[in-house]
PDB file of N, CA and C in Angstrom:
ATOM      1  N   UNK A   1       0.584 -28.165  10.792  1.00  0.00           N
ATOM      2  CA  UNK A   1       1.164 -28.430  11.831  1.00  0.00           C
ATOM      3  C   UNK A   1       2.734 -27.940  12.081  1.00  0.00           C
ATOM      4  N   UNK A   2       2.949 -27.278  13.260  1.00  0.00           N
ATOM      5  CA  UNK A   2       4.503 -26.557  12.941  1.00  0.00           C
ATOM      6  C   UNK A   2       4.597 -25.838  14.513  1.00  0.00           C
ATOM      7  N   UNK A   3       5.638 -26.384  14.661  1.00  0.00           N
ATOM      8  CA  UNK A   3       5.946 -25.495  16.214  1.00  0.00           C
ATOM      9  C   UNK A   3       5.651 -23.762  15.714  1.00  0.00           C
ATOM     10  N   UNK A   4       5.717 -23.197  16.972  1.00  0.00           N
ATOM     11  CA  UNK A   4       5.418 -21.322  16.631  1.00  0.00           C
ATOM     12  C   UNK A   4       6.567 -20.968  17.670  1.00  0.00           C
ATOM     13  N   UNK A   5       7.580 -21.026  17.621  1.00  0.00           N
ATOM     14  CA  UNK A   5       8.248 -19.771  18.384  1.00  0.00           C
ATOM     15  C   UNK A   5       8.661 -18.466  18.250  1.00  0.00           C
ATOM     16  N   UNK A   6       8.421 -18.049  19.089  1.00  0.00           N
ATOM     17  CA  UNK A   6       7.981 -16.711  18.859  1.00  0.00           C
ATOM     18  C   UNK A   6       7.183 -15.935  17.611  1.00  0.00           C
ATOM     19  N   UNK A   7       5.994 -16.755  18.536  1.00  0.00           N
ATOM     20  CA  UNK A   7       4.319 -16.115  17.613  1.00  0.00           C
ATOM     21  C   UNK A   7       4.753 -14.302  17.618  1.00  0.00           C
ATOM     22  N   UNK A   8       5.012 -13.745  18.786  1.00  0.00           N
ATOM     23  CA  UNK A   8       4.217 -12.759  19.024  1.00  0.00           C
ATOM     24  C   UNK A   8       5.125 -11.668  18.313  1.00  0.00           C
ATOM     25  N   UNK A   9       6.447 -12.282  18.290  1.00  0.00           N
ATOM     26  CA  UNK A   9       6.442 -11.197  17.361  1.00  0.00           C
ATOM     27  C   UNK A   9       6.065 -10.646  15.960  1.00  0.00           C
ATOM     28  N   UNK A  10       5.201 -12.002  14.644  1.00  0.00           N
ATOM     29  CA  UNK A  10       4.993 -12.218  14.274  1.00  0.00           C
ATOM     30  C   UNK A  10       3.550 -11.282  14.312  1.00  0.00           C
ATOM     31  N   UNK A  11       2.842 -11.847  15.258  1.00  0.00           N
ATOM     32  CA  UNK A  11       1.666 -11.407  15.542  1.00  0.00           C
ATOM     33  C   UNK A  11       1.883  -9.815  15.837  1.00  0.00           C
ATOM     34  N   UNK A  12       3.039  -8.837  16.614  1.00  0.00           N
ATOM     35  CA  UNK A  12       2.583  -7.325  16.766  1.00  0.00           C
ATOM     36  C   UNK A  12       3.260  -6.831  15.673  1.00  0.00           C
ATOM     37  N   UNK A  13       3.697  -7.496  14.779  1.00  0.00           N
ATOM     38  CA  UNK A  13       4.563  -7.040  13.137  1.00  0.00           C
ATOM     39  C   UNK A  13       3.567  -6.943  12.440  1.00  0.00           C
ATOM     40  N   UNK A  14       2.621  -7.813  12.348  1.00  0.00           N
ATOM     41  CA  UNK A  14       0.795  -7.768  11.158  1.00  0.00           C
ATOM     42  C   UNK A  14      -0.008  -7.034  11.890  1.00  0.00           C
ATOM     43  N   UNK A  15       0.112  -6.421  13.211  1.00  0.00           N
ATOM     44  CA  UNK A  15      -0.530  -5.325  13.986  1.00  0.00           C
ATOM     45  C   UNK A  15      -1.024  -4.277  13.185  1.00  0.00           C
ATOM     46  N   UNK A  16      -2.218  -3.745  12.647  1.00  0.00           N
ATOM     47  CA  UNK A  16      -2.150  -2.843  11.922  1.00  0.00           C
ATOM     48  C   UNK A  16      -2.485  -1.054  12.663  1.00  0.00           C
ATOM     49  N   UNK A  17      -2.162   0.267  11.937  1.00  0.00           N
ATOM     50  CA  UNK A  17      -2.224   1.403  12.726  1.00  0.00           C
ATOM     51  C   UNK A  17      -4.145   1.158  14.066  1.00  0.00           C
ATOM     52  N   UNK A  18      -4.462   0.567  13.651  1.00  0.00           N
ATOM     53  CA  UNK A  18      -5.826   0.737  14.987  1.00  0.00           C
ATOM     54  C   UNK A  18      -5.518  -0.481  15.937  1.00  0.00           C
ATOM     55  N   UNK A  19      -5.008  -1.729  15.877  1.00  0.00           N
ATOM     56  CA  UNK A  19      -4.874  -2.373  16.458  1.00  0.00           C
ATOM     57  C   UNK A  19      -3.884  -2.211  17.293  1.00  0.00           C
ATOM     58  N   UNK A  20      -2.510  -1.606  17.035  1.00  0.00           N
ATOM     59  CA  UNK A  20      -1.656  -0.877  17.862  1.00  0.00           C
ATOM     60  C   UNK A  20      -1.807   0.189  18.154  1.00  0.00           C
ATOM     61  N   UNK A  21      -3.516   1.010  17.916  1.00  0.00           N
ATOM     62  CA  UNK A  21      -3.744   1.876  19.572  1.00  0.00           C
ATOM     63  C   UNK A  21      -5.126   1.403  20.111  1.00  0.00           C
ATOM     64  N   UNK A  22      -4.942   0.461  20.150  1.00  0.00           N
ATOM     65  CA  UNK A  22      -6.315  -0.281  20.632  1.00  0.00           C
ATOM     66  C   UNK A  22      -5.294  -0.834  22.120  1.00  0.00           C
ATOM     67  N   UNK A  23      -4.025  -1.857  21.468  1.00  0.00           N
ATOM     68  CA  UNK A  23      -3.527  -1.797  22.671  1.00  0.00           C
ATOM     69  C   UNK A  23      -2.971  -1.102  23.559  1.00  0.00           C
ATOM     70  N   UNK A  24      -2.418   0.105  23.050  1.00  0.00           N
ATOM     71  CA  UNK A  24      -1.889   1.440  23.814  1.00  0.00           C
ATOM     72  C   UNK A  24      -3.211   1.902  24.558  1.00  0.00           C
ATOM     73  N   UNK A  25      -4.713   1.481  24.294  1.00  0.00           N
ATOM     74  CA  UNK A  25      -4.766   3.146  24.896  1.00  0.00           C
ATOM     75  C   UNK A  25      -5.920   2.130  25.761  1.00  0.00           C
ATOM     76  N   UNK A  26      -6.455   0.175  25.059  1.00  0.00           N
ATOM     77  CA  UNK A  26      -7.603  -0.610  25.921  1.00  0.00           C
ATOM     78  C   UNK A  26      -6.697  -1.402  26.843  1.00  0.00           C
ATOM     79  N   UNK A  27      -4.781  -1.509  26.418  1.00  0.00           N
ATOM     80  CA  UNK A  27      -4.485  -3.036  27.065  1.00  0.00           C
ATOM     81  C   UNK A  27      -4.774  -4.411  25.798  1.00  0.00           C
ATOM     82  N   UNK A  28      -5.915  -4.659  24.939  1.00  0.00           N
ATOM     83  CA  UNK A  28      -6.108  -5.422  24.262  1.00  0.00           C
ATOM     84  C   UNK A  28      -6.147  -4.855  22.342  1.00  0.00           C
ATOM     85  N   UNK A  29      -6.261  -5.885  21.653  1.00  0.00           N
ATOM     86  CA  UNK A  29      -6.611  -5.752  20.588  1.00  0.00           C
ATOM     87  C   UNK A  29      -7.551  -6.908  19.600  1.00  0.00           C
ATOM     88  N   UNK A  30      -8.603  -6.267  18.574  1.00  0.00           N
ATOM     89  CA  UNK A  30      -9.038  -8.000  18.097  1.00  0.00           C
ATOM     90  C   UNK A  30      -8.493  -8.687  16.655  1.00  0.00           C
ATOM     91  N   UNK A  31      -8.047  -9.664  16.882  1.00  0.00           N
ATOM     92  CA  UNK A  31      -6.815  -9.952  15.433  1.00  0.00           C
ATOM     93  C   UNK A  31      -8.039 -11.287  14.534  1.00  0.00           C
ATOM     94  N   UNK A  32      -8.202 -11.342  13.680  1.00  0.00           N
ATOM     95  CA  UNK A  32      -9.324 -12.030  12.620  1.00  0.00           C
ATOM     96  C   UNK A  32      -7.945 -13.264  13.119  1.00  0.00           C
ATOM     97  N   UNK A  33      -9.266 -14.179  12.622  1.00  0.00           N
ATOM     98  CA  UNK A  33      -8.138 -15.788  12.792  1.00  0.00           C
ATOM     99  C   UNK A  33      -9.282 -16.410  11.820  1.00  0.00           C
ATOM    100  N   UNK A  34      -8.011 -17.721  11.337  1.00  0.00           N
ATOM    101  CA  UNK A  34      -8.713 -18.208  10.462  1.00  0.00           C
ATOM    102  C   UNK A  34     -10.303 -19.625  10.161  1.00  0.00           C
ATOM    103  N   UNK A  35      -9.559 -19.961  11.727  1.00  0.00           N
ATOM    104  CA  UNK A  35      -9.751 -21.215  12.475  1.00  0.00           C
ATOM    105  C   UNK A  35     -11.407 -21.062  12.791  1.00  0.00           C
ATOM    106  N   UNK A  36     -11.754 -19.582  13.725  1.00  0.00           N
ATOM    107  CA  UNK A  36     -13.424 -19.163  14.068  1.00  0.00           C
ATOM    108  C   UNK A  36     -13.908 -17.939  13.799  1.00  0.00           C
ATOM    109  N   UNK A  37     -14.953 -17.545  13.122  1.00  0.00           N
ATOM    110  CA  UNK A  37     -15.469 -16.686  13.536  1.00  0.00           C
ATOM    111  C   UNK A  37     -15.432 -15.224  13.877  1.00  0.00           C
ATOM    112  N   UNK A  38     -15.181 -15.738  15.463  1.00  0.00           N
ATOM    113  CA  UNK A  38     -14.685 -14.992  16.738  1.00  0.00           C
ATOM    114  C   UNK A  38     -13.187 -14.590  16.749  1.00  0.00           C
ATOM    115  N   UNK A  39     -12.837 -13.558  15.872  1.00  0.00           N
ATOM    116  CA  UNK A  39     -11.514 -12.791  15.982  1.00  0.00           C
ATOM    117  C   UNK A  39     -10.628 -13.671  17.336  1.00  0.00           C
ATOM    118  N   UNK A  40      -9.227 -13.438  17.422  1.00  0.00           N
ATOM    119  CA  UNK A  40      -8.581 -13.830  18.523  1.00  0.00           C
ATOM    120  C   UNK A  40      -8.668 -12.379  19.430  1.00  0.00           C
ATOM    121  N   UNK A  41      -8.746 -12.051  21.116  1.00  0.00           N
ATOM    122  CA  UNK A  41      -8.088 -10.992  22.040  1.00  0.00           C
ATOM    123  C   UNK A  41      -6.777 -11.617  21.846  1.00  0.00           C
ATOM    124  N   UNK A  42      -6.367  -9.867  21.688  1.00  0.00           N
ATOM    125  CA  UNK A  42      -4.499 -10.310  21.781  1.00  0.00           C
ATOM    126  C   UNK A  42      -4.457  -8.865  22.608  1.00  0.00           C
ATOM    127  N   UNK A  43      -3.582  -9.682  24.035  1.00  0.00           N
ATOM    128  CA  UNK A  43      -3.605  -8.359  25.036  1.00  0.00           C
ATOM    129  C   UNK A  43      -1.791  -7.860  25.160  1.00  0.00           C
ATOM    130  N   UNK A  44      -1.968  -6.771  25.263  1.00  0.00           N
ATOM    131  CA  UNK A  44      -0.921  -6.080  25.601  1.00  0.00           C
ATOM    132  C   UNK A  44       0.229  -7.568  26.354  1.00  0.00           C
ATOM    133  N   UNK A  45       0.092  -7.821  27.115  1.00  0.00           N
ATOM    134  CA  UNK A  45       0.592  -8.087  28.363  1.00  0.00           C
ATOM    135  C   UNK A  45       0.739  -9.505  27.791  1.00  0.00           C
ATOM    136  N   UNK A  46       0.409 -10.253  26.838  1.00  0.00           N
ATOM    137  CA  UNK A  46       0.472 -11.338  26.697  1.00  0.00           C
ATOM    138  C   UNK A  46       1.647 -11.386  24.937  1.00  0.00           C
ATOM    139  N   UNK A  47       1.786 -10.022  25.271  1.00  0.00           N
ATOM    140  CA  UNK A  47       2.553  -9.490  23.288  1.00  0.00           C
ATOM    141  C   UNK A  47       3.846  -9.621  24.649  1.00  0.00           C
ATOM    142  N   UNK A  48       4.127  -8.514  25.702  1.00  0.00           N
ATOM    143  CA  UNK A  48       4.954  -8.108  26.314  1.00  0.00           C
ATOM    144  C   UNK A  48       5.841  -9.585  27.043  1.00  0.00           C
ATOM    145  N   UNK A  49       4.967 -10.185  27.694  1.00  0.00           N
ATOM    146  CA  UNK A  49       5.302 -11.402  28.281  1.00  0.00           C
ATOM    147  C   UNK A  49       6.463 -11.974  27.671  1.00  0.00           C
ATOM    148  N   UNK A  50       5.512 -12.523  25.943  1.00  0.00           N
ATOM    149  CA  UNK A  50       6.249 -13.129  25.004  1.00  0.00           C
ATOM    150  C   UNK A  50       7.721 -12.606  25.100  1.00  0.00           C
ATOM    151  N   UNK A  51       7.547 -11.198  24.534  1.00  0.00           N
ATOM    152  CA  UNK A  51       8.692 -10.910  24.614  1.00  0.00           C
ATOM    153  C   UNK A  51      10.222 -11.499  25.391  1.00  0.00           C
ATOM    154  N   UNK A  52       9.531 -12.018  26.902  1.00  0.00           N
ATOM    155  CA  UNK A  52      10.675 -12.695  27.831  1.00  0.00           C
ATOM    156  C   UNK A  52      11.150 -13.614  27.259  1.00  0.00           C
ATOM    157  N   UNK A  53      10.673 -14.167  26.924  1.00  0.00           N
ATOM    158  CA  UNK A  53      10.999 -15.809  26.116  1.00  0.00           C
ATOM    159  C   UNK A  53      11.084 -16.204  24.905  1.00  0.00           C
ATOM    160  N   UNK A  54      11.626 -15.312  23.496  1.00  0.00           N
ATOM    161  CA  UNK A  54      12.125 -15.781  22.918  1.00  0.00           C
ATOM    162  C   UNK A  54      13.195 -16.208  22.736  1.00  0.00           C
ATOM    163  N   UNK A  55      12.945 -17.489  21.884  1.00  0.00           N
ATOM    164  CA  UNK A  55      14.016 -18.812  21.302  1.00  0.00           C
ATOM    165  C   UNK A  55      14.446 -18.885  20.418  1.00  0.00           C
ATOM    166  N   UNK A  56      14.387 -17.673  19.399  1.00  0.00           N
ATOM    167  CA  UNK A  56      15.007 -17.864  18.568  1.00  0.00           C
ATOM    168  C   UNK A  56      16.245 -17.003  18.484  1.00  0.00           C
ATOM    169  N   UNK A  57      16.548 -16.114  18.975  1.00  0.00           N
ATOM    170  CA  UNK A  57      17.887 -15.135  19.361  1.00  0.00           C
ATOM    171  C   UNK A  57      19.064 -15.829  20.288  1.00  0.00           C
ATOM    172  N   UNK A  58      18.928 -16.802  20.316  1.00  0.00           N
ATOM    173  CA  UNK A  58      20.100 -18.236  21.119  1.00  0.00           C
ATOM    174  C   UNK A  58      20.292 -19.373  21.315  1.00  0.00           C
ATOM    175  N   UNK A  59      20.969 -20.308  21.418  1.00  0.00           N
ATOM    176  CA  UNK A  59      21.210 -21.344  20.777  1.00  0.00           C
ATOM    177  C   UNK A  59      20.296 -22.405  22.032  1.00  0.00           C
ATOM    178  N   UNK A  60      19.438 -22.905  21.679  1.00  0.00           N
ATOM    179  CA  UNK A  60      18.663 -24.001  22.755  1.00  0.00           C
ATOM    180  C   UNK A  60      19.042 -25.547  22.811  1.00  0.00           C
ATOM    181  N   UNK A  61      19.248 -25.515  24.077  1.00  0.00           N
ATOM    182  CA  UNK A  61      20.225 -26.710  24.944  1.00  0.00           C
ATOM    183  C   UNK A  61      19.235 -27.824  24.512  1.00  0.00           C
ATOM    184  N   UNK A  62      19.364 -28.471  24.159  1.00  0.00           N
ATOM    185  CA  UNK A  62      18.374 -30.198  24.222  1.00  0.00           C
ATOM    186  C   UNK A  62      19.521 -31.744  23.760  1.00  0.00           C
ATOM    187  N   UNK A  63      19.141 -32.532  25.001  1.00  0.00           N
ATOM    188  CA  UNK A  63      20.259 -33.396  25.207  1.00  0.00           C
ATOM    189  C   UNK A  63      19.417 -34.313  24.246  1.00  0.00           C
ATOM    190  N   UNK A  64      18.987 -33.998  23.588  1.00  0.00           N
ATOM    191  CA  UNK A  64      17.743 -35.571  22.393  1.00  0.00           C
ATOM    192  C   UNK A  64      18.159 -35.260  21.052  1.00  0.00           C
ATOM    193  N   UNK A  65      17.468 -36.172  20.441  1.00  0.00           N
ATOM    194  CA  UNK A  65      17.272 -36.179  19.061  1.00  0.00           C
ATOM    195  C   UNK A  65      15.837 -35.062  19.378  1.00  0.00           C
ATOM    196  N   UNK A  66      15.592 -34.624  17.938  1.00  0.00           N
ATOM    197  CA  UNK A  66      14.916 -33.710  17.289  1.00  0.00           C
ATOM    198  C   UNK A  66      14.204 -33.538  16.167  1.00  0.00           C
ATOM    199  N   UNK A  67      13.260 -33.528  16.289  1.00  0.00           N
ATOM    200  CA  UNK A  67      12.613 -33.857  14.848  1.00  0.00           C
ATOM    201  C   UNK A  67      11.263 -33.030  14.575  1.00  0.00           C
ATOM    202  N   UNK A  68      11.536 -32.093  13.738  1.00  0.00           N
ATOM    203  CA  UNK A  68      10.173 -31.170  13.585  1.00  0.00           C
ATOM    204  C   UNK A  68       9.726 -31.455  12.519  1.00  0.00           C
ATOM    205  N   UNK A  69       8.243 -31.280  12.038  1.00  0.00           N
ATOM    206  CA  UNK A  69       7.206 -30.801  11.428  1.00  0.00           C
ATOM    207  C   UNK A  69       6.609 -30.045  10.772  1.00  0.00           C
ATOM    208  N   UNK A  70       7.006 -29.661   9.738  1.00  0.00           N
ATOM    209  CA  UNK A  70       5.698 -27.928   9.312  1.00  0.00           C
ATOM    210  C   UNK A  70       5.462 -28.280   8.154  1.00  0.00           C
ATOM    211  N   UNK A  71       4.223 -27.958   8.123  1.00  0.00           N
ATOM    212  CA  UNK A  71       3.144 -27.830   6.682  1.00  0.00           C
ATOM    213  C   UNK A  71       3.574 -26.969   5.912  1.00  0.00           C
ATOM    214  N   UNK A  72       4.251 -26.618   4.550  1.00  0.00           N
ATOM    215  CA  UNK A  72       4.594 -25.636   3.866  1.00  0.00           C
ATOM    216  C   UNK A  72       3.913 -24.386   3.758  1.00  0.00           C
ATOM    217  N   UNK A  73       2.140 -25.136   3.665  1.00  0.00           N
ATOM    218  CA  UNK A  73       1.526 -24.374   3.112  1.00  0.00           C
ATOM    219  C   UNK A  73       0.625 -23.660   4.410  1.00  0.00           C
ATOM    220  N   UNK A  74       1.526 -23.571   5.960  1.00  0.00           N
ATOM    221  CA  UNK A  74       0.471 -22.945   7.124  1.00  0.00           C
ATOM    222  C   UNK A  74       0.715 -21.599   6.692  1.00  0.00           C
ATOM    223  N   UNK A  75      -0.813 -21.359   7.041  1.00  0.00           N
ATOM    224  CA  UNK A  75      -0.829 -19.570   7.038  1.00  0.00           C
ATOM    225  C   UNK A  75      -0.535 -18.937   8.307  1.00  0.00           C
ATOM    226  N   UNK A  76      -0.314 -19.559   8.870  1.00  0.00           N
ATOM    227  CA  UNK A  76       0.283 -18.653  10.255  1.00  0.00           C
ATOM    228  C   UNK A  76       2.019 -18.609  10.255  1.00  0.00           C
ATOM    229  N   UNK A  77       2.514 -19.241  10.060  1.00  0.00           N
ATOM    230  CA  UNK A  77       4.088 -19.971  10.380  1.00  0.00           C
ATOM    231  C   UNK A  77       4.726 -20.191   9.657  1.00  0.00           C
ATOM    232  N   UNK A  78       6.308 -19.311   8.865  1.00  0.00           N
ATOM    233  CA  UNK A  78       6.128 -19.681   7.885  1.00  0.00           C
ATOM    234  C   UNK A  78       7.086 -20.838   8.198  1.00  0.00           C
ATOM    235  N   UNK A  79       7.025 -21.910   6.745  1.00  0.00           N
ATOM    236  CA  UNK A  79       7.925 -22.922   7.565  1.00  0.00           C
ATOM    237  C   UNK A  79       9.619 -22.512   7.028  1.00  0.00           C
ATOM    238  N   UNK A  80      10.083 -21.903   6.768  1.00  0.00           N
ATOM    239  CA  UNK A  80      11.475 -21.355   7.536  1.00  0.00           C
ATOM    240  C   UNK A  80      11.690 -20.561   8.306  1.00  0.00           C
ATOM    241  N   UNK A  81      10.087 -21.604   9.672  1.00  0.00           N
ATOM    242  CA  UNK A  81      10.632 -21.033  11.217  1.00  0.00           C
ATOM    243  C   UNK A  81      11.079 -22.120  11.700  1.00  0.00           C
ATOM    244  N   UNK A  82      10.858 -23.301  10.728  1.00  0.00           N
ATOM    245  CA  UNK A  82      11.272 -24.205  11.270  1.00  0.00           C
ATOM    246  C   UNK A  82      12.943 -24.565  11.178  1.00  0.00           C
ATOM    247  N   UNK A  83      12.977 -24.156  10.285  1.00  0.00           N
ATOM    248  CA  UNK A  83      14.303 -24.118   9.798  1.00  0.00           C
ATOM    249  C   UNK A  83      15.291 -22.804  10.998  1.00  0.00           C
ATOM    250  N   UNK A  84      15.021 -22.127  11.244  1.00  0.00           N
ATOM    251  CA  UNK A  84      16.095 -21.162  12.386  1.00  0.00           C
ATOM    252  C   UNK A  84      15.536 -21.790  13.326  1.00  0.00           C
ATOM    253  N   UNK A  85      15.027 -22.645  13.595  1.00  0.00           N
ATOM    254  CA  UNK A  85      14.784 -23.218  15.400  1.00  0.00           C
ATOM    255  C   UNK A  85      15.447 -24.813  15.500  1.00  0.00           C
ATOM    256  N   UNK A  86      15.949 -25.159  14.036  1.00  0.00           N
ATOM    257  CA  UNK A  86      16.738 -26.661  14.127  1.00  0.00           C
ATOM    258  C   UNK A  86      18.220 -25.813  13.835  1.00  0.00           C
ATOM    259  N   UNK A  87      18.703 -24.850  13.620  1.00  0.00           N
ATOM    260  CA  UNK A  87      19.625 -24.012  13.229  1.00  0.00           C
ATOM    261  C   UNK A  87      20.014 -23.577  14.721  1.00  0.00           C
ATOM    262  N   UNK A  88      19.235 -23.717  15.790  1.00  0.00           N
ATOM    263  CA  UNK A  88      18.786 -23.251  16.981  1.00  0.00           C
ATOM    264  C   UNK A  88      19.161 -23.859  18.191  1.00  0.00           C
ATOM    265  N   UNK A  89      19.139 -24.954  18.120  1.00  0.00           N
ATOM    266  CA  UNK A  89      18.634 -26.552  18.986  1.00  0.00           C
ATOM    267  C   UNK A  89      20.287 -26.785  18.869  1.00  0.00           C
ATOM    268  N   UNK A  90      21.436 -27.270  20.057  1.00  0.00           N
ATOM    269  CA  UNK A  90      22.334 -27.282  20.222  1.00  0.00           C
ATOM    270  C   UNK A  90      22.423 -29.116  19.415  1.00  0.00           C
ATOM    271  N   UNK A  91      21.876 -30.069  19.738  1.00  0.00           N
ATOM    272  CA  UNK A  91      22.177 -31.762  19.177  1.00  0.00           C
ATOM    273  C   UNK A  91      22.168 -31.278  18.226  1.00  0.00           C
ATOM    274  N   UNK A  92      22.781 -32.507  17.248  1.00  0.00           N
ATOM    275  CA  UNK A  92      23.603 -32.260  16.472  1.00  0.00           C
ATOM    276  C   UNK A  92      22.496 -33.401  15.184  1.00  0.00           C
ATOM    277  N   UNK A  93      21.927 -33.931  15.868  1.00  0.00           N
ATOM    278  CA  UNK A  93      20.332 -35.183  15.722  1.00  0.00           C
ATOM    279  C   UNK A  93      19.191 -34.085  15.462  1.00  0.00           C
ATOM    280  N   UNK A  94      18.916 -33.346  14.708  1.00  0.00           N
ATOM    281  CA  UNK A  94      17.751 -32.482  14.625  1.00  0.00           C
ATOM    282  C   UNK A  94      17.449 -33.114  13.011  1.00  0.00           C
ATOM    283  N   UNK A  95      16.537 -32.917  12.344  1.00  0.00           N
ATOM    284  CA  UNK A  95      15.512 -33.022  11.401  1.00  0.00           C
ATOM    285  C   UNK A  95      14.593 -32.420  11.271  1.00  0.00           C
ATOM    286  N   UNK A  96      14.650 -31.698  10.250  1.00  0.00           N
ATOM    287  CA  UNK A  96      13.214 -30.884   9.755  1.00  0.00           C
ATOM    288  C   UNK A  96      12.674 -31.480   8.902  1.00  0.00           C
ATOM    289  N   UNK A  97      10.769 -32.151   8.708  1.00  0.00           N
ATOM    290  CA  UNK A  97      10.520 -32.315   7.591  1.00  0.00           C
ATOM    291  C   UNK A  97       9.236 -31.602   7.442  1.00  0.00           C
ATOM    292  N   UNK A  98       9.383 -31.488   5.995  1.00  0.00           N
ATOM    293  CA  UNK A  98       8.641 -29.916   5.195  1.00  0.00           C
ATOM    294  C   UNK A  98       7.620 -31.113   4.549  1.00  0.00           C
ATOM    295  N   UNK A  99       5.971 -30.630   4.649  1.00  0.00           N
ATOM    296  CA  UNK A  99       5.248 -31.309   4.201  1.00  0.00           C
ATOM    297  C   UNK A  99       4.068 -30.146   3.255  1.00  0.00           C
ATOM    298  N   UNK A 100       4.545 -30.554   1.507  1.00  0.00           N
ATOM    299  CA  UNK A 100       4.479 -29.896   0.620  1.00  0.00           C
ATOM    300  C   UNK A 100       2.928 -29.064   0.852  1.00  0.00           C
ATOM    301  N   UNK A 101       1.961 -30.250   1.023  1.00  0.00           N
ATOM    302  CA  UNK A 101       0.283 -29.878   0.589  1.00  0.00           C
ATOM    303  C   UNK A 101      -0.612 -29.725   2.086  1.00  0.00           C
ATOM    304  N   UNK A 102       0.844 -29.806   3.408  1.00  0.00           N
ATOM    305  CA  UNK A 102       0.253 -29.531   4.258  1.00  0.00           C
ATOM    306  C   UNK A 102      -0.344 -27.930   5.032  1.00  0.00           C
ATOM    307  N   UNK A 103      -0.842 -27.616   5.861  1.00  0.00           N
ATOM    308  CA  UNK A 103      -0.961 -26.490   6.121  1.00  0.00           C
ATOM    309  C   UNK A 103      -0.908 -27.021   7.852  1.00  0.00           C
TER     310      UNK A 103
END
């Protein structure tokens, strides 16, 4: 359980040379999944569009209390991402709850 802001940045950084080549030539690549035997199909359009919507680069105006929950054993999103997200949220009432055994 976790928020996954700016996921496309981490996904692009994790791609290997062959996957990057597929993105360039085919417009998509396959990325293994921990949740399915079938790989994710990741398109260049998805990654490019995601870069237009990054949220961890600037303040996030929120006018209500925010509670973030993050499993510290999450294999896809490091728990530190929730701390980054909390820092970007402008409201003073932000809590991050980390679940040590949670994935």
